[in-house]
Coordinates of C-alpha atoms in Angstrom, one line a residue:
M17 CA 0.0 0.0 0.1
T18 CA 1.4 3.4 -0.9
T19 CA 1.9 6.1 1.7
S20 CA -0.8 8.2 0.1
K21 CA -3.4 5.7 0.8
L22 CA -2.7 5.9 4.5
E23 CA -3.8 9.5 4.5
V24 CA -7.3 10.1 5.8
L25 CA -9.7 12.0 3.5
T26 CA -9.8 15.7 4.1
P27 CA -11.7 18.6 2.6
H28 CA -8.5 19.7 0.9
N29 CA -7.1 16.4 -0.6
C30 CA -10.1 14.9 -2.5
Q31 CA -12.8 15.4 -5.0
I32 CA -16.1 13.4 -5.7
I33 CA -17.9 12.1 -8.7
F34 CA -21.5 10.9 -8.8
I35 CA -22.0 8.5 -11.8
D36 CA -25.4 7.8 -13.3
Q37 CA -27.6 8.3 -10.2
Q38 CA -30.6 8.0 -12.5
P39 CA -33.9 6.2 -12.2
Q40 CA -33.5 3.6 -14.9
M41 CA -30.1 2.6 -13.3
A42 CA -31.7 2.5 -9.8
F43 CA -34.5 0.3 -11.2
G44 CA -32.0 -2.5 -11.7
V45 CA -30.3 -2.3 -8.4
Q46 CA -30.9 -5.3 -6.2
S47 CA -27.8 -5.2 -3.8
I48 CA -29.3 -2.5 -1.5
D49 CA -32.7 -1.2 -0.8
R50 CA -33.2 1.6 -3.3
Q51 CA -34.7 4.1 -0.9
V52 CA -31.7 3.5 1.4
L53 CA -29.4 4.0 -1.7
K54 CA -31.0 7.3 -2.5
N55 CA -30.9 8.4 1.1
N56 CA -27.2 7.6 1.2
V57 CA -26.3 9.3 -2.1
V58 CA -28.1 12.5 -1.1
A59 CA -26.5 12.5 2.4
L60 CA -23.1 12.1 0.8
A61 CA -23.9 14.9 -1.6
K62 CA -25.0 17.2 1.3
A63 CA -21.7 16.4 3.1
A64 CA -19.6 17.2 0.0
K65 CA -21.5 20.5 -0.2
V66 CA -20.8 21.3 3.4
F67 CA -17.1 20.7 3.1
N68 CA -16.8 22.3 -0.4
I69 CA -15.5 19.2 -2.0
P70 CA -15.1 19.7 -5.8
T71 CA -17.9 17.7 -7.3
V72 CA -18.5 16.1 -10.8
L73 CA -22.0 15.0 -11.9
T74 CA -22.1 12.7 -14.9
T75 CA -25.0 10.8 -16.6
V76 CA -25.4 8.3 -19.4
E77 CA -28.1 8.2 -22.1
T78 CA -30.4 10.5 -20.2
E79 CA -33.0 11.1 -22.9
S80 CA -33.0 7.6 -24.5
F81 CA -32.8 5.3 -21.6
S82 CA -31.7 6.3 -18.0
G83 CA -33.8 9.3 -17.2
N84 CA -32.9 12.4 -15.2
T85 CA -30.6 12.4 -12.3
F86 CA -32.3 12.2 -8.9
P87 CA -33.8 15.7 -8.3
E88 CA -32.8 15.6 -4.6
L89 CA -29.1 15.1 -5.7
L90 CA -29.3 18.0 -8.3
D91 CA -30.9 20.3 -5.7
V92 CA -27.7 20.0 -3.5
F93 CA -25.7 21.5 -6.4
P94 CA -27.9 24.0 -8.1
G95 CA -26.7 25.4 -11.3
Q96 CA -23.9 22.8 -11.7
D97 CA -23.2 21.3 -15.1
I98 CA -24.2 17.6 -15.8
L99 CA -21.7 15.8 -18.0
E100 CA -23.6 13.6 -20.3
R101 CA -22.0 10.5 -21.9
S102 CA -22.7 7.7 -24.3
S103 CA -20.2 5.3 -22.8
M104 CA -20.8 3.2 -19.8
N105 CA -17.3 4.1 -18.7
S106 CA -17.1 7.7 -17.5
W107 CA -13.3 7.7 -18.2
D108 CA -14.1 7.4 -21.9
D109 CA -15.6 11.0 -22.0
Q110 CA -13.2 13.8 -22.4
K111 CA -15.4 16.2 -20.4
V112 CA -15.1 14.0 -17.4
R113 CA -11.3 13.6 -17.6
D114 CA -11.0 17.4 -18.0
A115 CA -13.3 18.1 -15.0
L116 CA -11.3 15.7 -12.7
A117 CA -8.0 17.2 -13.9
A118 CA -9.4 20.8 -13.3
N119 CA -10.4 19.9 -9.8
G120 CA -6.7 19.0 -9.1
K121 CA -7.2 16.3 -6.5
K122 CA -5.8 12.8 -7.0
K123 CA -8.1 11.1 -4.4
V124 CA -11.5 10.6 -6.1
V125 CA -14.5 9.6 -4.0
V126 CA -17.0 7.7 -6.1
S127 CA -20.8 7.1 -5.8
G128 CA -22.4 5.4 -8.8
L129 CA -24.6 2.9 -10.5
W130 CA -24.0 0.2 -11.3
T131 CA -21.0 -1.0 -9.1
E132 CA -20.1 -3.9 -11.6
V133 CA -20.2 -1.7 -14.7
C134 CA -19.9 2.0 -14.5
N135 CA -18.0 2.2 -11.2
N136 CA -15.8 -0.8 -11.9
S137 CA -14.7 0.4 -15.4
F138 CA -14.2 4.0 -14.3
A139 CA -12.2 3.0 -11.2
L140 CA -9.8 0.7 -13.1
C141 CA -9.2 3.1 -16.0
A142 CA -8.8 6.2 -13.9
M143 CA -6.2 4.4 -11.8
L144 CA -4.4 2.9 -14.7
E145 CA -4.4 5.8 -17.1
G146 CA -5.0 8.9 -14.8
D147 CA -3.0 7.8 -11.7
Y148 CA -5.9 8.6 -9.5
E149 CA -6.7 7.0 -6.1
I150 CA -10.2 5.8 -6.0
Y151 CA -12.4 5.6 -2.9
M152 CA -15.5 3.7 -3.7
V153 CA -18.6 4.5 -1.5
A154 CA -20.1 1.0 -1.2
D155 CA -23.3 2.1 0.4
A156 CA -23.9 4.9 -2.0
S157 CA -23.5 2.7 -5.0
G158 CA -25.5 -0.4 -6.2
G159 CA -25.4 -3.5 -8.4
T160 CA -27.8 -5.6 -10.2
S161 CA -27.5 -8.3 -7.5
K162 CA -25.7 -8.6 -4.2
E163 CA -23.2 -10.9 -5.9
A164 CA -22.6 -8.4 -8.7
H165 CA -21.9 -5.6 -6.2
D166 CA -19.8 -7.7 -3.8
Y167 CA -17.6 -9.3 -6.5
A168 CA -17.2 -5.9 -8.3
M169 CA -16.1 -4.4 -4.9
Q170 CA -13.6 -7.3 -4.4
R171 CA -12.2 -7.0 -7.9
M172 CA -11.7 -3.2 -7.4
I173 CA -10.2 -3.7 -3.9
Q174 CA -7.7 -6.2 -5.4
A175 CA -6.7 -3.5 -7.9
G176 CA -6.2 -1.0 -5.2
V177 CA -9.5 0.7 -4.7
I178 CA -10.3 1.7 -1.2
P179 CA -13.8 0.8 0.0
V180 CA -15.6 3.4 2.2
T181 CA -19.1 4.2 3.3
W182 CA -20.9 7.5 3.1
Q183 CA -20.9 8.3 6.8
Q184 CA -17.3 7.2 7.1
V185 CA -16.4 9.7 4.4
M186 CA -18.3 12.6 6.0
L187 CA -16.8 11.9 9.5
E188 CA -13.3 11.8 8.0
W189 CA -14.0 15.2 6.6
Q190 CA -15.2 16.5 9.9
R191 CA -12.5 14.7 11.9
D192 CA -12.7 16.8 15.0
W193 CA -15.9 17.9 16.7
A194 CA -14.1 21.0 17.6
H195 CA -14.4 22.2 14.0
K196 CA -17.4 24.2 14.8
E197 CA -17.7 25.8 11.4
T198 CA -19.1 22.6 10.0
Y199 CA -20.4 20.9 13.1
N200 CA -24.0 22.0 13.0
A201 CA -24.3 21.2 9.3
V202 CA -22.9 17.7 9.8
M203 CA -25.3 17.1 12.6
D204 CA -28.2 18.2 10.5
I205 CA -27.2 15.6 7.8
V206 CA -26.8 13.0 10.6
K207 CA -30.3 13.7 12.1
E208 CA -31.9 13.5 8.6
H209 CA -30.0 10.7 7.0
S210 CA -28.3 8.6 9.6
G211 CA -31.1 6.3 10.7
A212 CA -30.7 5.2 14.3
Y213 CA -27.7 7.4 14.9
G214 CA -29.8 10.4 13.8
I215 CA -32.7 9.3 16.0
G216 CA -30.3 9.1 19.0
V217 CA -28.9 12.6 18.2
D218 CA -32.5 14.0 18.1
Y219 CA -33.3 12.3 21.4
A220 CA -30.1 13.7 23.1
Y221 CA -30.7 17.2 21.8
T222 CA -34.2 17.4 23.0
M223 CA -34.4 15.2 26.1
V224 CA -30.9 15.7 27.5
H225 CA -29.9 19.2 26.3
K226 CA -33.5 20.5 26.2
A227 CA -33.2 21.8 22.6
P228 CA -36.5 22.5 20.9
S229 CA -37.8 19.6 18.6
R230 CA -36.7 20.3 15.0
Q231 CA -40.0 19.9 13.2
K232 CA -41.0 23.1 11.2
S233 CA -44.7 22.9 12.0
E234 CA -46.6 23.7 15.2
H235 CA -48.3 20.9 17.2
R236 CA -50.3 21.0 20.4
T237 CA -49.8 18.2 22.9
L238 CA -53.0 17.3 24.6
A239 CA -52.8 15.9 28.2
P240 CA -54.1 12.4 29.0
V241 CA -57.8 12.1 29.7
A242 CA -58.8 8.9 31.4
A243 CA -61.8 7.3 30.0
P244 CA -64.3 5.4 32.3
I245 CA -63.5 1.8 32.7
R246 CA -66.5 -0.5 32.8

């Protein structure tokens, strides 16, 4: 393992690419619950936005087959160009190569569909021809079966790709809770997207630290009224 792969991810040493997060691609995903997949992709995107990570959005055959990128993902990056391709391999499109080079970071975090096709081919080619380090976000990517995803991950790992998860990436970027400039934004992502961890944070904030509940609407709590028991 090279020394550079021992470096943790920071907001200053990496970029991120979202590959083909489109409905027709998601329809074929069987390796992860698709609602969980979408949650994780959007959470990762929000984290990238918080830490100002250079971001590439690329799509394949939008009009003829794959459909538009998840709107929740696009809304994280308003106004950003989407790099359309015909090739399943993002590395085959010059726009993608140019965007990665312009971002100037050799560590590339990848979230894409499908793991065994678009992610695998991009990762291998970007490492071989572009000398990039690839950090594959396993739970913000999906394959057409659990076996397809798992074996593609194994093949990429054997080739030198580093497997990560979306929350792992976000917390590496945060690193220290004393970094208050990003603390609240990270905790907002946790509360909305991190499942049981987020539920626990909500509980601690409201019940232990007596913070107001974070819902935006007003609700009355009516006291118990005992009904007669026959």
